[in-house]
Amino acid sequence: QKEVEQNSGPLSVPEGAIASLNCTYSDRGSQSFFWYRQYSGKSPELIMSIYSNGDKEDGRFTAQLNKASQYVSLLIRDSQPSDSATYLCAVIGYNQGGKLIFGQGTELSVKP
Amino acid sequence: DTAVSQTPKYLVTQMGNDKSIKCEQNLGHDTMYWYKQDSKKFLKIMFSYNNKELIINETVPNRFSPKSPDKAHLNLHINSLELGDSAVYFCASSQDRQNTQYFGPGTRLTVL
């Protein structure tokens, strides 16, 4: 079982739709959860961080965390073509010294 | 002002050579990291330093040696380069081991 698993995609949504990205993780003691966006040829940039169960909203982005189900998701409302990128889910496990474990990424394509 | 910077941006070299990549952060962070992103875009941690002390050393060939002269710098030296070392190497930093990691622009290493 992979430590952090994402739907590999690609995920294609029309402009203005909601994009839903999902991630599961295996370390039940994980405490810190992140979504990064990576454009082709660029470095990962932070979209959202979430540390406790529930929803966290920032503009068009909402991160959802369910520790009991070991599940974290990212919703992008009113998707724009500029949102087309690879989205990386990342988790810091319990007592892992800050080791950020990434999923394989989900490629999102927003069609005009 | 660039928060996390890396040099060089591109590195093309022959098998068997030795090369170094430099990383500097001006965020005042205590922890710095090296990640490798392979051709399948999977991002994996290699090393982490906290206040100049090595705290994460993943299963990486000992041809790779990190060095942290001070909190703001973390360099990566690679001996006897092999074809399989071709990848993008990212430096990152964070305030502490549980907080958001900020990535540098990456160094694309090509070994011929």
PDB file of C-alpha atoms in Angstrom:
ATOM      1  CA  GLN A   1       0.000   0.000   0.000  1.00  0.00           C
ATOM      2  CA  LYS A   2       1.346   3.397  -0.963  1.00  0.00           C
ATOM      3  CA  GLU A   3       1.849   5.796   1.910  1.00  0.00           C
ATOM      4  CA  VAL A   4      -0.041   8.583   0.144  1.00  0.00           C
ATOM      5  CA  GLU A   5      -2.306   7.741  -2.748  1.00  0.00           C
ATOM      6  CA  GLN A   6      -4.099   9.995  -5.213  1.00  0.00           C
ATOM      7  CA  ASN A   7      -6.216   9.416  -8.272  1.00  0.00           C
ATOM      8  CA  SER A   8      -3.658   9.658 -11.035  1.00  0.00           C
ATOM      9  CA  GLY A   9      -6.011  11.314 -13.487  1.00  0.00           C
ATOM     10  CA  PRO A  10      -5.922  13.134 -15.716  1.00  0.00           C
ATOM     11  CA  LEU A  11      -9.026  14.865 -14.432  1.00  0.00           C
ATOM     12  CA  SER A  12     -10.776  17.044 -16.968  1.00  0.00           C
ATOM     13  CA  VAL A  13     -13.458  19.563 -16.001  1.00  0.00           C
ATOM     14  CA  PRO A  14     -15.140  22.392 -17.922  1.00  0.00           C
ATOM     15  CA  GLU A  15     -14.431  25.976 -16.981  1.00  0.00           C
ATOM     16  CA  GLY A  16     -16.623  27.104 -14.101  1.00  0.00           C
ATOM     17  CA  ALA A  17     -17.169  23.599 -12.733  1.00  0.00           C
ATOM     18  CA  ILE A  18     -16.047  22.177  -9.401  1.00  0.00           C
ATOM     19  CA  ALA A  19     -12.913  20.044  -9.491  1.00  0.00           C
ATOM     20  CA  SER A  20     -12.608  17.424  -6.763  1.00  0.00           C
ATOM     21  CA  LEU A  21      -9.232  15.937  -5.926  1.00  0.00           C
ATOM     22  CA  ASN A  22      -8.882  13.066  -3.483  1.00  0.00           C
ATOM     23  CA  CYS A  23      -6.083  11.631  -1.391  1.00  0.00           C
ATOM     24  CA  THR A  24      -5.761   8.800   1.127  1.00  0.00           C
ATOM     25  CA  TYR A  25      -2.867   8.122   3.472  1.00  0.00           C
ATOM     26  CA  SER A  26      -1.727   5.079   5.415  1.00  0.00           C
ATOM     27  CA  ASP A  27      -0.109   6.519   8.585  1.00  0.00           C
ATOM     28  CA  ARG A  28      -2.987   6.938  11.042  1.00  0.00           C
ATOM     29  CA  GLY A  29      -0.836   9.166  13.247  1.00  0.00           C
ATOM     30  CA  SER A  30      -0.266  11.766  10.514  1.00  0.00           C
ATOM     31  CA  GLN A  31      -0.821  15.297  11.724  1.00  0.00           C
ATOM     32  CA  SER A  32      -0.054  17.735   8.910  1.00  0.00           C
ATOM     33  CA  PHE A  33      -1.599  17.708   5.472  1.00  0.00           C
ATOM     34  CA  PHE A  34      -0.859  19.855   2.441  1.00  0.00           C
ATOM     35  CA  TRP A  35      -1.995  20.430  -1.099  1.00  0.00           C
ATOM     36  CA  TYR A  36       0.586  21.742  -3.532  1.00  0.00           C
ATOM     37  CA  ARG A  37       0.092  22.828  -7.130  1.00  0.00           C
ATOM     38  CA  GLN A  38       2.825  22.232  -9.676  1.00  0.00           C
ATOM     39  CA  TYR A  39       2.787  23.719 -13.138  1.00  0.00           C
ATOM     40  CA  SER A  40       4.852  21.933 -15.777  1.00  0.00           C
ATOM     41  CA  GLY A  41       8.522  22.801 -15.376  1.00  0.00           C
ATOM     42  CA  LYS A  42       7.944  24.711 -12.145  1.00  0.00           C
ATOM     43  CA  SER A  43       8.336  23.990  -8.460  1.00  0.00           C
ATOM     44  CA  PRO A  44       5.506  22.916  -6.137  1.00  0.00           C
ATOM     45  CA  GLU A  45       3.659  25.836  -4.553  1.00  0.00           C
ATOM     46  CA  LEU A  46       1.433  25.572  -1.499  1.00  0.00           C
ATOM     47  CA  ILE A  47      -2.313  25.817  -2.057  1.00  0.00           C
ATOM     48  CA  MET A  48      -3.629  24.764   1.332  1.00  0.00           C
ATOM     49  CA  SER A  49      -2.500  23.286   4.618  1.00  0.00           C
ATOM     50  CA  ILE A  50      -4.869  21.573   7.042  1.00  0.00           C
ATOM     51  CA  TYR A  51      -4.191  20.124  10.463  1.00  0.00           C
ATOM     52  CA  SER A  52      -7.570  19.282  12.029  1.00  0.00           C
ATOM     53  CA  ASN A  53     -10.697  17.467  10.937  1.00  0.00           C
ATOM     54  CA  GLY A  54     -13.243  19.384   8.918  1.00  0.00           C
ATOM     55  CA  ASP A  55     -13.181  21.939   6.144  1.00  0.00           C
ATOM     56  CA  LYS A  56     -10.827  24.815   5.526  1.00  0.00           C
ATOM     57  CA  GLU A  57     -11.687  27.378   2.884  1.00  0.00           C
ATOM     58  CA  ASP A  58      -9.437  29.869   1.118  1.00  0.00           C
ATOM     59  CA  GLY A  59     -11.025  31.692  -1.797  1.00  0.00           C
ATOM     60  CA  ARG A  60     -12.058  29.154  -4.421  1.00  0.00           C
ATOM     61  CA  PHE A  61     -10.235  26.329  -2.635  1.00  0.00           C
ATOM     62  CA  THR A  62     -11.591  24.109   0.139  1.00  0.00           C
ATOM     63  CA  ALA A  63      -9.563  21.401   1.824  1.00  0.00           C
ATOM     64  CA  GLN A  64     -11.397  18.665   3.711  1.00  0.00           C
ATOM     65  CA  LEU A  65      -9.775  16.343   6.240  1.00  0.00           C
ATOM     66  CA  ASN A  66     -11.231  13.195   7.769  1.00  0.00           C
ATOM     67  CA  LYS A  67      -8.648  11.535   9.998  1.00  0.00           C
ATOM     68  CA  ALA A  68     -10.915   8.611  10.890  1.00  0.00           C
ATOM     69  CA  SER A  69     -11.151   7.697   7.211  1.00  0.00           C
ATOM     70  CA  GLN A  70      -7.550   8.786   6.530  1.00  0.00           C
ATOM     71  CA  TYR A  71      -8.797  10.931   3.712  1.00  0.00           C
ATOM     72  CA  VAL A  72      -8.044  14.464   2.564  1.00  0.00           C
ATOM     73  CA  SER A  73      -9.552  16.225  -0.408  1.00  0.00           C
ATOM     74  CA  LEU A  74      -9.308  19.500  -2.290  1.00  0.00           C
ATOM     75  CA  LEU A  75     -12.256  21.174  -3.980  1.00  0.00           C
ATOM     76  CA  ILE A  76     -11.702  23.910  -6.527  1.00  0.00           C
ATOM     77  CA  ARG A  77     -14.828  25.951  -7.220  1.00  0.00           C
ATOM     78  CA  ASP A  78     -15.365  27.948 -10.426  1.00  0.00           C
ATOM     79  CA  SER A  79     -12.402  26.185 -12.060  1.00  0.00           C
ATOM     80  CA  GLN A  80     -10.356  28.309 -14.437  1.00  0.00           C
ATOM     81  CA  PRO A  81      -8.018  27.245 -17.253  1.00  0.00           C
ATOM     82  CA  SER A  82      -5.183  28.692 -15.136  1.00  0.00           C
ATOM     83  CA  ASP A  83      -5.935  25.977 -12.561  1.00  0.00           C
ATOM     84  CA  SER A  84      -4.694  23.362 -15.035  1.00  0.00           C
ATOM     85  CA  ALA A  85      -1.701  21.804 -13.289  1.00  0.00           C
ATOM     86  CA  THR A  86      -0.668  18.761 -11.286  1.00  0.00           C
ATOM     87  CA  TYR A  87      -1.973  18.764  -7.715  1.00  0.00           C
ATOM     88  CA  LEU A  88       0.157  17.039  -5.122  1.00  0.00           C
ATOM     89  CA  CYS A  89      -1.174  15.766  -1.830  1.00  0.00           C
ATOM     90  CA  ALA A  90       1.487  15.630   0.890  1.00  0.00           C
ATOM     91  CA  VAL A  91       1.445  14.340   4.440  1.00  0.00           C
ATOM     92  CA  ILE A  92       3.808  14.561   7.400  1.00  0.00           C
ATOM     93  CA  GLY A  93       3.515  11.354   9.385  1.00  0.00           C
ATOM     94  CA  TYR A  94       3.733  10.928  13.118  1.00  0.00           C
ATOM     95  CA  ASN A  95       7.245  11.213  14.524  1.00  0.00           C
ATOM     96  CA  GLN A  96       8.741  11.378  11.033  1.00  0.00           C
ATOM     97  CA  GLY A  97      11.003  14.356  11.623  1.00  0.00           C
ATOM     98  CA  GLY A  98       9.112  16.512   9.169  1.00  0.00           C
ATOM     99  CA  LYS A  99       9.399  14.061   6.304  1.00  0.00           C
ATOM    100  CA  LEU A 100       6.866  15.213   3.727  1.00  0.00           C
ATOM    101  CA  ILE A 101       5.486  12.230   1.838  1.00  0.00           C
ATOM    102  CA  PHE A 102       3.918  13.042  -1.508  1.00  0.00           C
ATOM    103  CA  GLY A 103       1.292  11.270  -3.511  1.00  0.00           C
ATOM    104  CA  GLN A 104       1.910  10.683  -7.182  1.00  0.00           C
ATOM    105  CA  GLY A 105      -0.117  13.756  -8.137  1.00  0.00           C
ATOM    106  CA  THR A 106      -3.357  14.307 -10.024  1.00  0.00           C
ATOM    107  CA  GLU A 107      -3.190  16.148 -13.316  1.00  0.00           C
ATOM    108  CA  LEU A 108      -6.080  18.574 -13.687  1.00  0.00           C
ATOM    109  CA  SER A 109      -7.140  20.016 -17.021  1.00  0.00           C
ATOM    110  CA  VAL A 110      -9.745  22.789 -17.094  1.00  0.00           C
ATOM    111  CA  LYS A 111     -11.262  23.184 -20.560  1.00  0.00           C
ATOM    112  CA  PRO A 112     -12.477  26.640 -21.676  1.00  0.00           C
TER     113      PRO A 112
ATOM    114  CA  ASP B   1      13.251  38.746  -3.121  1.00  0.00           C
ATOM    115  CA  THR B   2      13.585  35.038  -3.783  1.00  0.00           C
ATOM    116  CA  ALA B   3      12.695  33.038  -0.664  1.00  0.00           C
ATOM    117  CA  VAL B   4      14.428  29.774  -1.594  1.00  0.00           C
ATOM    118  CA  SER B   5      16.990  29.913  -4.362  1.00  0.00           C
ATOM    119  CA  GLN B   6      19.017  27.205  -6.051  1.00  0.00           C
ATOM    120  CA  THR B   7      21.982  27.264  -8.395  1.00  0.00           C
ATOM    121  CA  PRO B   8      22.430  26.199 -11.047  1.00  0.00           C
ATOM    122  CA  LYS B   9      18.995  25.931 -12.673  1.00  0.00           C
ATOM    123  CA  TYR B  10      20.272  23.479 -15.273  1.00  0.00           C
ATOM    124  CA  LEU B  11      23.198  21.099 -15.023  1.00  0.00           C
ATOM    125  CA  VAL B  12      24.337  18.885 -17.900  1.00  0.00           C
ATOM    126  CA  THR B  13      27.294  16.650 -17.249  1.00  0.00           C
ATOM    127  CA  GLN B  14      28.957  13.373 -18.174  1.00  0.00           C
ATOM    128  CA  MET B  15      28.739  10.112 -16.275  1.00  0.00           C
ATOM    129  CA  GLY B  16      31.396   9.791 -13.631  1.00  0.00           C
ATOM    130  CA  ASN B  17      31.717  13.509 -12.948  1.00  0.00           C
ATOM    131  CA  ASP B  18      31.232  15.155  -9.559  1.00  0.00           C
ATOM    132  CA  LYS B  19      28.834  18.103  -9.246  1.00  0.00           C
ATOM    133  CA  SER B  20      27.298  20.323  -6.583  1.00  0.00           C
ATOM    134  CA  ILE B  21      23.968  22.108  -6.267  1.00  0.00           C
ATOM    135  CA  LYS B  22      23.622  25.041  -3.902  1.00  0.00           C
ATOM    136  CA  CYS B  23      20.556  26.167  -1.992  1.00  0.00           C
ATOM    137  CA  GLU B  24      19.934  29.288   0.072  1.00  0.00           C
ATOM    138  CA  GLN B  25      16.850  30.474   1.934  1.00  0.00           C
ATOM    139  CA  ASN B  26      16.239  33.971   3.284  1.00  0.00           C
ATOM    140  CA  LEU B  27      13.105  33.108   5.268  1.00  0.00           C
ATOM    141  CA  GLY B  28      14.879  32.593   8.569  1.00  0.00           C
ATOM    142  CA  HIS B  29      13.719  28.974   8.636  1.00  0.00           C
ATOM    143  CA  ASP B  30      15.344  26.330  10.823  1.00  0.00           C
ATOM    144  CA  THR B  31      14.829  23.304   8.591  1.00  0.00           C
ATOM    145  CA  MET B  32      15.951  22.623   5.031  1.00  0.00           C
ATOM    146  CA  TYR B  33      15.374  19.692   2.709  1.00  0.00           C
ATOM    147  CA  TRP B  34      16.467  18.091  -0.549  1.00  0.00           C
ATOM    148  CA  TYR B  35      13.906  16.323  -2.747  1.00  0.00           C
ATOM    149  CA  LYS B  36      14.301  14.422  -5.998  1.00  0.00           C
ATOM    150  CA  GLN B  37      11.581  14.432  -8.670  1.00  0.00           C
ATOM    151  CA  ASP B  38      12.004  11.650 -11.179  1.00  0.00           C
ATOM    152  CA  SER B  39      10.840  11.386 -14.770  1.00  0.00           C
ATOM    153  CA  LYS B  40       7.415  10.171 -13.604  1.00  0.00           C
ATOM    154  CA  LYS B  41       7.094  13.386 -11.575  1.00  0.00           C
ATOM    155  CA  PHE B  42       7.178  11.528  -8.248  1.00  0.00           C
ATOM    156  CA  LEU B  43       8.659  13.748  -5.540  1.00  0.00           C
ATOM    157  CA  LYS B  44      10.675  12.015  -2.811  1.00  0.00           C
ATOM    158  CA  ILE B  45      12.633  13.364   0.115  1.00  0.00           C
ATOM    159  CA  MET B  46      16.355  12.700   0.260  1.00  0.00           C
ATOM    160  CA  PHE B  47      17.715  14.658   3.224  1.00  0.00           C
ATOM    161  CA  SER B  48      16.678  17.121   5.882  1.00  0.00           C
ATOM    162  CA  TYR B  49      18.722  19.386   8.145  1.00  0.00           C
ATOM    163  CA  ASN B  50      17.476  21.192  11.229  1.00  0.00           C
ATOM    164  CA  ASN B  51      19.779  23.913  12.552  1.00  0.00           C
ATOM    165  CA  LYS B  52      22.677  22.399  10.603  1.00  0.00           C
ATOM    166  CA  GLU B  53      22.025  18.919  12.043  1.00  0.00           C
ATOM    167  CA  LEU B  54      21.125  16.024   9.731  1.00  0.00           C
ATOM    168  CA  ILE B  55      17.737  14.657  10.815  1.00  0.00           C
ATOM    169  CA  ILE B  56      16.478  12.770   7.760  1.00  0.00           C
ATOM    170  CA  ASN B  57      18.677  10.604   5.590  1.00  0.00           C
ATOM    171  CA  GLU B  58      16.558   8.475   3.300  1.00  0.00           C
ATOM    172  CA  THR B  59      17.836   5.470   1.410  1.00  0.00           C
ATOM    173  CA  VAL B  60      20.067   7.430  -0.907  1.00  0.00           C
ATOM    174  CA  PRO B  61      23.372   6.215  -2.404  1.00  0.00           C
ATOM    175  CA  ASN B  62      26.310   7.520  -0.410  1.00  0.00           C
ATOM    176  CA  ARG B  63      27.504   9.227  -3.586  1.00  0.00           C
ATOM    177  CA  PHE B  64      25.088  11.951  -2.460  1.00  0.00           C
ATOM    178  CA  SER B  65      26.380  14.073   0.391  1.00  0.00           C
ATOM    179  CA  PRO B  66      24.532  17.078   1.798  1.00  0.00           C
ATOM    180  CA  LYS B  67      26.352  19.849   3.614  1.00  0.00           C
ATOM    181  CA  SER B  68      24.890  22.651   5.674  1.00  0.00           C
ATOM    182  CA  PRO B  69      27.445  25.360   6.452  1.00  0.00           C
ATOM    183  CA  ASP B  70      24.794  27.400   8.276  1.00  0.00           C
ATOM    184  CA  LYS B  71      21.013  27.495   8.791  1.00  0.00           C
ATOM    185  CA  ALA B  72      20.417  29.405   5.572  1.00  0.00           C
ATOM    186  CA  HIS B  73      22.350  27.111   3.253  1.00  0.00           C
ATOM    187  CA  LEU B  74      22.090  23.462   2.277  1.00  0.00           C
ATOM    188  CA  ASN B  75      24.244  22.162  -0.544  1.00  0.00           C
ATOM    189  CA  LEU B  76      24.127  18.808  -2.293  1.00  0.00           C
ATOM    190  CA  HIS B  77      27.276  17.209  -3.650  1.00  0.00           C
ATOM    191  CA  ILE B  78      27.036  14.220  -5.962  1.00  0.00           C
ATOM    192  CA  ASN B  79      30.046  12.026  -6.753  1.00  0.00           C
ATOM    193  CA  SER B  80      30.487   9.696  -9.699  1.00  0.00           C
ATOM    194  CA  LEU B  81      27.289  10.719 -11.431  1.00  0.00           C
ATOM    195  CA  GLU B  82      25.200   7.979 -13.052  1.00  0.00           C
ATOM    196  CA  LEU B  83      22.531   8.081 -15.760  1.00  0.00           C
ATOM    197  CA  GLY B  84      19.872   7.321 -13.143  1.00  0.00           C
ATOM    198  CA  ASP B  85      20.725  10.501 -11.258  1.00  0.00           C
ATOM    199  CA  SER B  86      19.072  12.527 -14.013  1.00  0.00           C
ATOM    200  CA  ALA B  87      16.121  14.252 -12.364  1.00  0.00           C
ATOM    201  CA  VAL B  88      14.959  17.564 -10.996  1.00  0.00           C
ATOM    202  CA  TYR B  89      16.312  18.293  -7.526  1.00  0.00           C
ATOM    203  CA  PHE B  90      14.335  20.654  -5.287  1.00  0.00           C
ATOM    204  CA  CYS B  91      15.503  22.356  -2.169  1.00  0.00           C
ATOM    205  CA  ALA B  92      12.873  23.374   0.400  1.00  0.00           C
ATOM    206  CA  SER B  93      12.732  25.022   3.795  1.00  0.00           C
ATOM    207  CA  SER B  94      10.262  25.284   6.679  1.00  0.00           C
ATOM    208  CA  GLN B  95      10.010  27.094   9.991  1.00  0.00           C
ATOM    209  CA  ASP B  96       9.967  23.787  11.817  1.00  0.00           C
ATOM    210  CA  ARG B  97       9.364  20.123  11.032  1.00  0.00           C
ATOM    211  CA  GLN B  98       5.561  20.232  11.034  1.00  0.00           C
ATOM    212  CA  ASN B  99       4.962  23.405   9.092  1.00  0.00           C
ATOM    213  CA  THR B 100       4.659  24.286   5.443  1.00  0.00           C
ATOM    214  CA  GLN B 101       7.673  23.613   3.267  1.00  0.00           C
ATOM    215  CA  TYR B 102       8.554  26.200   0.639  1.00  0.00           C
ATOM    216  CA  PHE B 103      10.297  24.973  -2.464  1.00  0.00           C
ATOM    217  CA  GLY B 104      13.072  26.443  -4.547  1.00  0.00           C
ATOM    218  CA  PRO B 105      12.845  26.619  -8.351  1.00  0.00           C
ATOM    219  CA  GLY B 106      14.606  23.293  -8.876  1.00  0.00           C
ATOM    220  CA  THR B 107      17.777  22.147 -10.590  1.00  0.00           C
ATOM    221  CA  ARG B 108      17.352  19.976 -13.658  1.00  0.00           C
ATOM    222  CA  LEU B 109      20.281  17.555 -13.740  1.00  0.00           C
ATOM    223  CA  THR B 110      20.981  15.667 -16.940  1.00  0.00           C
ATOM    224  CA  VAL B 111      23.672  13.007 -16.931  1.00  0.00           C
ATOM    225  CA  LEU B 112      24.880  11.957 -20.388  1.00  0.00           C
TER     226      LEU B 112
END
